[in-house]
Amino acid sequence: MAKESILITGACGQIGSELALSLRQKYGNAAVVVSDVRAPQGELAEGPFEKLDVNSEKDFERLYEQYKFTQIYHLAALLSASGEKNPLFTWQLNMNSLLYVLELARQHNIKIYWPSSIAVFGPETPANHTPQHTVITPRTAYGISKLSGEHWCKYYHERYGVDVRSIRYPGLISYKTPAGGGTTDYAVDIYYKAIEEGQYECFLSQDTYLPMMYMPDAIRATLELMEATSERVKNRWAYNLAGLSFCPTQVAAEIQKVIPDFTVTYKPDFRQKIADTWPNSIDDHDAQTDWGWKLEYDLPKMTEDMIKNLRTKLKNKVS
Ligand SMILES: NC(=O)c1ccc[n+]([C@@H]2O[C@H](COP(=O)([O-])OP(=O)(O)OC[C@H]3O[C@@H](n4cnc5c(N)ncnc54)[C@H](O)[C@@H]3O)[C@@H](O)[C@H]2O)c1
């Protein structure tokens, strides 16, 4: 295997904190530089860290000169719900930083991973089994930035041969790092509240179906896409990834199998409006045929794993 030097931006977030550990396991601690505007905690701190604000093109260049990266996982972004509080800043942060990364990749032949999102879709998009290529009409600043980002990725690939790969992640559920301001965050919060308080007030209505995925599947998908040979990566915008499709009552019912007294009330807020523009479920046929993607965790298996691991984590926090 050729020697890799890897940069992860936004690495202290929900995805980065787990992706970084998987990459370090594969390539060794020294090969994976974790970067963020905040300092890494726990296991994540056991390897190189650089404070990097992705608004600074100069700092990207400085770090490139120091480490000569061969891969960049560019995760830093403002997410859907946080992004609506400051739409123009969201556009600037999400877009400018991607262009800095693509330019660096063009100049130095760096392989890029950049996540897109189901937020690219809109109310005109077919809501069930949303196809890979379809009507795409985002309604949030975040979704607009992700759709534009997909086009820039495709452009840099076709025009300059940049090896850039992307997935439209559904809502991601994990127990290690809290979710970072997305519309699907309820599906993480609900597990914490079930264990800590036995009750939860949900910010989406009970029958809101959204595409979701357990973090181990999302990390595996990311690594599998990055490891696929170039010929297999036929889509240079971003791959649909289906994952699960469930509504709050379904996840609550699954939790009640383990915590029977758990109760949920519903008080939809501004995030309901965003959720209403997103699909219920996704068709990921292309990811399956192009690079062999296969989901592992269904809702019962994920719930069992979440509750088991969260109970241990929260118990350790108290003691
Ligand atoms: N988590 C999901 O459900 C989900 C779904 C679809 C797509 N995504 C995408 O995956 C990526 C990572 O998402 P996440 O859930 O880990 O997000 P997160 O909010 O948990 O983490 C983002 C990280 O970026 C850092 N950051 C913010 N501004 C920065 C800046 N100017 N410079 C450097 N770092 C900065 C934050 O400190 C944070 O650690 C994002 O691009 C997001 O759009 C996430």
Short mmCIF file of C-alpha atoms and ligand atoms in Angstrom, two decimals:
data_model
loop_
_atom_site.label_atom_id
_atom_site.label_comp_id
_atom_site.label_asym_id
_atom_site.label_seq_id
_atom_site.Cartn_x
_atom_site.Cartn_y
_atom_site.Cartn_z
CA MET A 1 0.00 0.00 0.00
CA ALA A 2 1.35 3.46 -0.90
CA LYS A 3 2.10 5.66 2.11
CA GLU A 4 -0.86 7.92 2.81
CA SER A 5 -0.99 11.29 4.52
CA ILE A 6 -4.56 12.20 5.42
CA LEU A 7 -6.24 15.42 6.57
CA ILE A 8 -9.71 15.46 8.12
CA THR A 9 -11.41 18.84 8.53
CA GLY A 10 -14.19 19.29 11.09
CA ALA A 11 -12.81 16.11 12.64
CA CYS A 12 -14.17 16.72 16.15
CA GLY A 13 -17.77 16.52 14.94
CA GLN A 14 -20.25 13.65 14.92
CA ILE A 15 -18.83 11.93 11.83
CA GLY A 16 -15.19 13.04 11.97
CA SER A 17 -14.59 11.79 15.50
CA GLU A 18 -15.47 8.23 14.40
CA LEU A 19 -14.09 8.38 10.87
CA ALA A 20 -10.74 9.57 12.21
CA LEU A 21 -10.40 6.55 14.51
CA SER A 22 -11.24 4.15 11.65
CA LEU A 23 -8.72 5.83 9.37
CA ARG A 24 -6.07 5.73 12.09
CA GLN A 25 -6.73 2.06 12.61
CA LYS A 26 -6.18 1.47 8.91
CA TYR A 27 -3.26 3.81 8.16
CA GLY A 28 -1.70 4.36 11.60
CA ASN A 29 -2.08 7.28 14.00
CA ALA A 30 0.71 9.36 12.51
CA ALA A 31 -0.78 9.25 9.00
CA VAL A 32 -4.07 10.91 9.95
CA VAL A 33 -4.07 14.61 10.87
CA VAL A 34 -7.20 15.59 12.74
CA SER A 35 -8.18 19.25 12.33
CA ASP A 36 -10.97 21.45 13.65
CA VAL A 37 -11.53 24.86 15.26
CA ARG A 38 -11.95 23.07 18.60
CA ALA A 39 -9.54 20.70 20.33
CA PRO A 40 -9.99 16.91 20.12
CA GLN A 41 -11.03 14.94 23.21
CA GLY A 42 -10.26 11.42 24.43
CA GLU A 43 -8.92 8.88 21.94
CA LEU A 44 -9.10 11.43 19.14
CA ALA A 45 -6.33 13.42 20.84
CA GLU A 46 -3.93 10.47 20.54
CA GLY A 47 -2.44 11.53 17.21
CA PRO A 48 -1.58 14.64 15.21
CA PHE A 49 -3.96 17.59 15.60
CA GLU A 50 -3.87 20.94 13.81
CA LYS A 51 -6.16 23.83 14.55
CA LEU A 52 -7.59 24.67 11.12
CA ASP A 53 -10.33 27.16 10.33
CA VAL A 54 -11.49 26.04 6.88
CA ASN A 55 -12.24 29.68 6.00
CA SER A 56 -8.50 30.17 5.63
CA GLU A 57 -7.07 29.10 2.27
CA LYS A 58 -3.61 30.10 3.50
CA ASP A 59 -3.82 27.66 6.40
CA PHE A 60 -4.80 24.81 4.05
CA GLU A 61 -1.72 25.62 1.96
CA ARG A 62 0.52 25.88 5.02
CA LEU A 63 -0.64 22.48 6.27
CA TYR A 64 -0.20 20.96 2.82
CA GLU A 65 3.43 22.15 2.75
CA GLN A 66 3.98 20.56 6.16
CA TYR A 67 2.26 17.19 5.59
CA LYS A 68 1.96 16.73 1.76
CA PHE A 69 -1.49 15.21 2.07
CA THR A 70 -2.55 12.45 -0.33
CA GLN A 71 -6.19 12.42 0.87
CA ILE A 72 -8.49 15.03 2.42
CA TYR A 73 -11.81 14.24 4.09
CA HIS A 74 -13.46 17.64 4.12
CA LEU A 75 -16.21 17.41 6.74
CA ALA A 76 -16.35 20.90 8.29
CA ALA A 77 -19.68 22.54 7.53
CA LEU A 78 -22.69 24.23 9.07
CA LEU A 79 -25.61 21.77 9.05
CA SER A 80 -29.26 22.19 8.03
CA ALA A 81 -30.89 23.51 11.22
CA SER A 82 -27.89 25.60 12.41
CA GLY A 83 -27.44 26.86 8.86
CA GLU A 84 -30.90 28.42 8.70
CA LYS A 85 -29.92 30.79 11.52
CA ASN A 86 -27.33 32.40 9.27
CA PRO A 87 -27.89 31.43 5.62
CA LEU A 88 -25.23 33.64 4.02
CA PHE A 89 -22.54 32.54 6.45
CA THR A 90 -23.55 28.91 5.80
CA TRP A 91 -23.12 29.43 2.07
CA GLN A 92 -19.73 31.11 2.54
CA LEU A 93 -18.36 28.53 4.96
CA ASN A 94 -19.63 25.46 3.13
CA MET A 95 -18.82 26.67 -0.37
CA ASN A 96 -15.56 28.58 -0.02
CA SER A 97 -13.94 25.83 1.99
CA LEU A 98 -14.89 23.18 -0.58
CA LEU A 99 -13.39 25.32 -3.36
CA TYR A 100 -10.14 25.73 -1.37
CA VAL A 101 -9.97 21.96 -0.98
CA LEU A 102 -10.73 21.27 -4.65
CA GLU A 103 -8.09 23.80 -5.74
CA LEU A 104 -5.50 22.21 -3.46
CA ALA A 105 -6.46 18.81 -4.87
CA ARG A 106 -6.10 20.05 -8.45
CA GLN A 107 -2.65 21.48 -7.79
CA HIS A 108 -1.26 18.56 -5.80
CA ASN A 109 -3.19 15.50 -7.01
CA ILE A 110 -4.96 14.87 -3.69
CA LYS A 111 -7.86 12.41 -3.39
CA ILE A 112 -10.93 14.06 -1.83
CA TYR A 113 -13.90 12.88 0.17
CA TRP A 114 -16.66 15.45 0.66
CA PRO A 115 -20.06 14.55 2.10
CA SER A 116 -23.29 15.71 0.52
CA SER A 117 -26.70 15.20 2.12
CA ILE A 118 -30.35 14.30 1.57
CA ALA A 119 -30.85 18.06 2.12
CA VAL A 120 -30.21 18.52 -1.61
CA PHE A 121 -33.74 17.20 -2.21
CA GLY A 122 -36.88 19.32 -2.02
CA PRO A 123 -40.67 19.05 -1.94
CA GLU A 124 -40.81 18.54 -5.74
CA THR A 125 -38.53 15.49 -5.43
CA PRO A 126 -40.31 12.10 -5.40
CA ALA A 127 -40.51 11.41 -1.66
CA ASN A 128 -40.45 7.61 -1.67
CA HIS A 129 -37.41 5.67 -2.87
CA THR A 130 -35.98 8.93 -4.16
CA PRO A 131 -33.98 8.07 -7.30
CA GLN A 132 -30.31 8.93 -7.81
CA HIS A 133 -31.08 11.31 -10.68
CA THR A 134 -34.30 13.23 -10.15
CA VAL A 135 -35.78 16.67 -9.53
CA ILE A 136 -33.48 18.36 -7.00
CA THR A 137 -34.88 21.54 -5.43
CA PRO A 138 -33.32 22.25 -2.00
CA ARG A 139 -35.04 24.70 0.32
CA THR A 140 -32.34 25.37 2.93
CA ALA A 141 -29.10 27.34 2.62
CA TYR A 142 -27.36 24.11 3.64
CA GLY A 143 -29.11 22.10 0.90
CA ILE A 144 -28.27 24.74 -1.69
CA SER A 145 -24.61 24.63 -0.64
CA LYS A 146 -24.57 20.81 -0.85
CA LEU A 147 -26.17 20.76 -4.31
CA SER A 148 -23.72 23.39 -5.60
CA GLY A 149 -20.89 21.45 -3.98
CA GLU A 150 -21.90 18.31 -5.86
CA HIS A 151 -21.68 20.23 -9.13
CA TRP A 152 -18.26 21.65 -8.25
CA CYS A 153 -17.01 18.15 -7.42
CA LYS A 154 -18.23 16.86 -10.78
CA TYR A 155 -16.68 19.89 -12.51
CA TYR A 156 -13.25 19.42 -10.92
CA HIS A 157 -13.34 15.74 -11.80
CA GLU A 158 -14.28 16.24 -15.45
CA ARG A 159 -12.22 19.34 -16.10
CA TYR A 160 -9.09 18.61 -14.05
CA GLY A 161 -9.28 14.88 -13.29
CA VAL A 162 -9.55 15.44 -9.51
CA ASP A 163 -10.42 12.14 -7.80
CA VAL A 164 -13.30 13.39 -5.66
CA ARG A 165 -15.93 11.12 -4.14
CA SER A 166 -19.13 11.87 -2.28
CA ILE A 167 -22.17 10.38 -0.56
CA ARG A 168 -25.52 11.99 0.19
CA TYR A 169 -25.68 10.89 3.82
CA PRO A 170 -29.09 10.43 5.40
CA GLY A 171 -29.53 11.47 9.06
CA LEU A 172 -26.75 9.78 11.04
CA ILE A 173 -27.24 8.18 14.43
CA SER A 174 -24.39 7.53 16.85
CA TYR A 175 -23.66 7.26 20.56
CA LYS A 176 -20.07 8.52 20.61
CA THR A 177 -20.31 12.23 19.68
CA PRO A 178 -23.46 14.39 19.90
CA ALA A 179 -25.16 15.40 16.64
CA GLY A 180 -24.21 18.84 15.33
CA GLY A 181 -27.32 20.88 14.49
CA GLY A 182 -29.17 18.88 11.84
CA THR A 183 -32.88 18.26 11.29
CA THR A 184 -32.53 14.54 12.00
CA ASP A 185 -30.86 15.08 15.43
CA TYR A 186 -34.03 13.90 17.22
CA ALA A 187 -33.10 10.34 16.32
CA VAL A 188 -29.94 10.69 18.45
CA ASP A 189 -31.46 12.79 21.28
CA ILE A 190 -34.34 10.34 21.76
CA TYR A 191 -31.97 7.57 22.89
CA TYR A 192 -30.16 9.83 25.40
CA LYS A 193 -33.45 11.05 26.89
CA ALA A 194 -34.94 7.54 27.01
CA ILE A 195 -32.03 6.37 29.17
CA GLU A 196 -31.50 9.53 31.23
CA GLU A 197 -35.07 10.74 31.81
CA GLY A 198 -37.48 8.11 30.50
CA GLN A 199 -39.28 10.75 28.46
CA TYR A 200 -38.64 12.87 25.38
CA GLU A 201 -40.22 15.89 23.71
CA CYS A 202 -39.74 15.41 19.98
CA PHE A 203 -39.26 18.44 17.71
CA LEU A 204 -40.73 16.59 14.71
CA SER A 205 -44.27 15.24 14.39
CA GLN A 206 -44.84 11.58 15.18
CA ASP A 207 -45.36 10.46 11.57
CA THR A 208 -42.41 12.27 9.94
CA TYR A 209 -40.54 9.64 7.95
CA LEU A 210 -36.92 10.45 7.15
CA PRO A 211 -33.95 8.50 5.76
CA MET A 212 -31.50 7.57 8.54
CA MET A 213 -28.42 5.42 9.05
CA TYR A 214 -26.40 4.05 11.95
CA MET A 215 -22.88 5.52 12.13
CA PRO A 216 -20.95 2.23 11.71
CA ASP A 217 -22.69 1.74 8.35
CA ALA A 218 -21.97 5.34 7.31
CA ILE A 219 -18.27 5.04 8.22
CA ARG A 220 -17.98 1.71 6.39
CA ALA A 221 -19.70 3.20 3.32
CA THR A 222 -17.27 6.13 3.34
CA LEU A 223 -14.21 3.87 3.53
CA GLU A 224 -15.58 1.48 0.90
CA LEU A 225 -16.28 4.31 -1.52
CA MET A 226 -12.80 5.78 -0.97
CA GLU A 227 -11.18 2.37 -1.48
CA ALA A 228 -13.13 1.48 -4.64
CA THR A 229 -11.11 1.55 -7.86
CA SER A 230 -11.67 4.69 -9.92
CA GLU A 231 -13.55 2.85 -12.67
CA ARG A 232 -16.17 1.72 -10.16
CA VAL A 233 -16.89 5.28 -9.04
CA LYS A 234 -19.10 6.21 -11.98
CA ASN A 235 -20.94 9.00 -10.15
CA ARG A 236 -18.81 12.10 -9.41
CA TRP A 237 -21.64 14.20 -8.02
CA ALA A 238 -22.68 12.20 -4.91
CA TYR A 239 -24.12 8.75 -4.33
CA ASN A 240 -27.55 8.20 -2.80
CA LEU A 241 -27.32 5.98 0.28
CA ALA A 242 -30.62 4.57 1.53
CA GLY A 243 -30.06 3.37 5.06
CA LEU A 244 -33.26 3.13 7.11
CA SER A 245 -36.57 4.93 6.84
CA PHE A 246 -38.59 5.46 10.02
CA CYS A 247 -40.70 8.02 11.89
CA PRO A 248 -40.46 9.05 15.59
CA THR A 249 -43.23 6.67 16.73
CA GLN A 250 -41.37 3.73 15.21
CA VAL A 251 -38.09 4.50 16.94
CA ALA A 252 -39.99 5.16 20.20
CA ALA A 253 -41.73 1.76 19.91
CA GLU A 254 -38.39 0.07 19.33
CA ILE A 255 -36.91 1.76 22.44
CA GLN A 256 -39.99 0.75 24.48
CA LYS A 257 -39.14 -2.89 23.81
CA VAL A 258 -36.08 -2.31 26.02
CA ILE A 259 -37.36 0.57 28.22
CA PRO A 260 -41.13 -0.13 28.53
CA ASP A 261 -41.96 3.04 30.54
CA PHE A 262 -40.42 5.41 28.00
CA THR A 263 -42.87 8.12 26.81
CA VAL A 264 -42.68 10.67 23.99
CA THR A 265 -44.56 13.91 23.41
CA TYR A 266 -44.50 15.86 20.17
CA LYS A 267 -43.90 19.58 19.75
CA PRO A 268 -42.79 20.28 16.17
CA ASP A 269 -40.63 23.41 15.76
CA PHE A 270 -38.99 25.12 12.74
CA ARG A 271 -37.19 21.86 11.89
CA GLN A 272 -40.52 20.27 10.92
CA LYS A 273 -40.68 22.61 7.92
CA ILE A 274 -37.24 21.45 6.80
CA ALA A 275 -38.10 17.77 7.34
CA ASP A 276 -41.28 18.19 5.28
CA THR A 277 -39.17 19.07 2.23
CA TRP A 278 -36.97 15.96 2.50
CA PRO A 279 -37.62 12.45 1.20
CA ASN A 280 -39.12 9.61 3.24
CA SER A 281 -36.81 6.99 1.79
CA ILE A 282 -33.96 6.74 -0.72
CA ASP A 283 -33.09 4.46 -3.63
CA ASP A 284 -29.38 3.54 -3.52
CA HIS A 285 -29.30 1.06 -6.38
CA ASP A 286 -26.30 2.82 -8.02
CA ALA A 287 -24.14 2.59 -4.88
CA GLN A 288 -24.98 -1.10 -4.66
CA THR A 289 -24.10 -1.90 -8.26
CA ASP A 290 -21.14 0.48 -8.73
CA TRP A 291 -19.11 -0.25 -5.57
CA GLY A 292 -20.99 -3.04 -3.83
CA TRP A 293 -22.68 -1.11 -1.02
CA LYS A 294 -24.74 -3.19 1.44
CA LEU A 295 -26.49 -1.97 4.62
CA GLU A 296 -25.91 -3.89 7.85
CA TYR A 297 -27.96 -2.24 10.63
CA ASP A 298 -31.78 -2.22 10.62
CA LEU A 299 -33.80 -0.31 13.26
CA PRO A 300 -33.98 -3.11 15.90
CA LYS A 301 -30.26 -3.94 15.58
CA MET A 302 -29.28 -0.27 15.77
CA THR A 303 -31.54 0.37 18.79
CA GLU A 304 -30.11 -2.57 20.70
CA ASP A 305 -26.56 -1.38 20.03
CA MET A 306 -27.33 2.29 20.80
CA ILE A 307 -28.96 1.52 24.15
CA LYS A 308 -26.25 -0.92 25.21
CA ASN A 309 -23.41 1.49 24.40
CA LEU A 310 -25.15 4.64 25.65
CA ARG A 311 -25.94 2.99 28.99
CA THR A 312 -22.26 2.23 29.46
CA LYS A 313 -21.19 5.70 28.34
CA LEU A 314 -23.67 7.54 30.57
CA LYS A 315 -22.92 5.32 33.57
CA ASN A 316 -19.19 6.03 33.19
CA LYS A 317 -19.93 9.76 32.95
CA VAL A 318 -21.76 9.71 36.29
CA SER A 319 -19.28 7.53 38.20
N1 LIG B 1 -24.47 14.07 10.73
C1 LIG B 1 -25.35 13.92 9.74
O1 LIG B 1 -26.45 13.41 9.96
C2 LIG B 1 -24.99 14.36 8.34
C3 LIG B 1 -25.87 14.06 7.31
C4 LIG B 1 -25.56 14.47 6.01
C5 LIG B 1 -24.36 15.12 5.76
N2 LIG B 1 -23.51 15.41 6.78
C6 LIG B 1 -22.27 16.13 6.46
O2 LIG B 1 -21.14 15.51 7.06
C7 LIG B 1 -20.19 16.52 7.47
C8 LIG B 1 -19.85 16.35 8.94
O3 LIG B 1 -21.07 16.42 9.67
P1 LIG B 1 -21.13 16.22 11.26
O4 LIG B 1 -22.49 15.69 11.55
O5 LIG B 1 -19.93 15.52 11.73
O6 LIG B 1 -21.12 17.75 11.70
P2 LIG B 1 -20.79 18.35 13.15
O7 LIG B 1 -21.51 19.64 13.24
O8 LIG B 1 -20.98 17.33 14.21
O9 LIG B 1 -19.23 18.62 13.02
C9 LIG B 1 -18.73 19.65 12.24
C10 LIG B 1 -17.37 20.04 12.79
O10 LIG B 1 -16.89 21.14 12.00
C11 LIG B 1 -16.25 22.03 12.88
N3 LIG B 1 -16.24 23.38 12.28
C12 LIG B 1 -17.22 24.30 12.25
N4 LIG B 1 -16.78 25.42 11.63
C13 LIG B 1 -15.50 25.18 11.28
C14 LIG B 1 -14.51 25.95 10.62
N5 LIG B 1 -14.74 27.19 10.21
N6 LIG B 1 -13.28 25.38 10.40
C15 LIG B 1 -13.04 24.12 10.83
N7 LIG B 1 -13.93 23.35 11.47
C16 LIG B 1 -15.14 23.88 11.69
C17 LIG B 1 -17.05 21.99 14.17
O11 LIG B 1 -16.26 22.42 15.28
C18 LIG B 1 -17.42 20.52 14.24
O12 LIG B 1 -16.50 19.78 15.02
C19 LIG B 1 -20.81 17.86 7.12
O13 LIG B 1 -20.30 18.29 5.88
C20 LIG B 1 -22.28 17.55 6.99
O14 LIG B 1 -22.90 18.41 6.09
C21 LIG B 1 -23.81 15.04 8.07
#
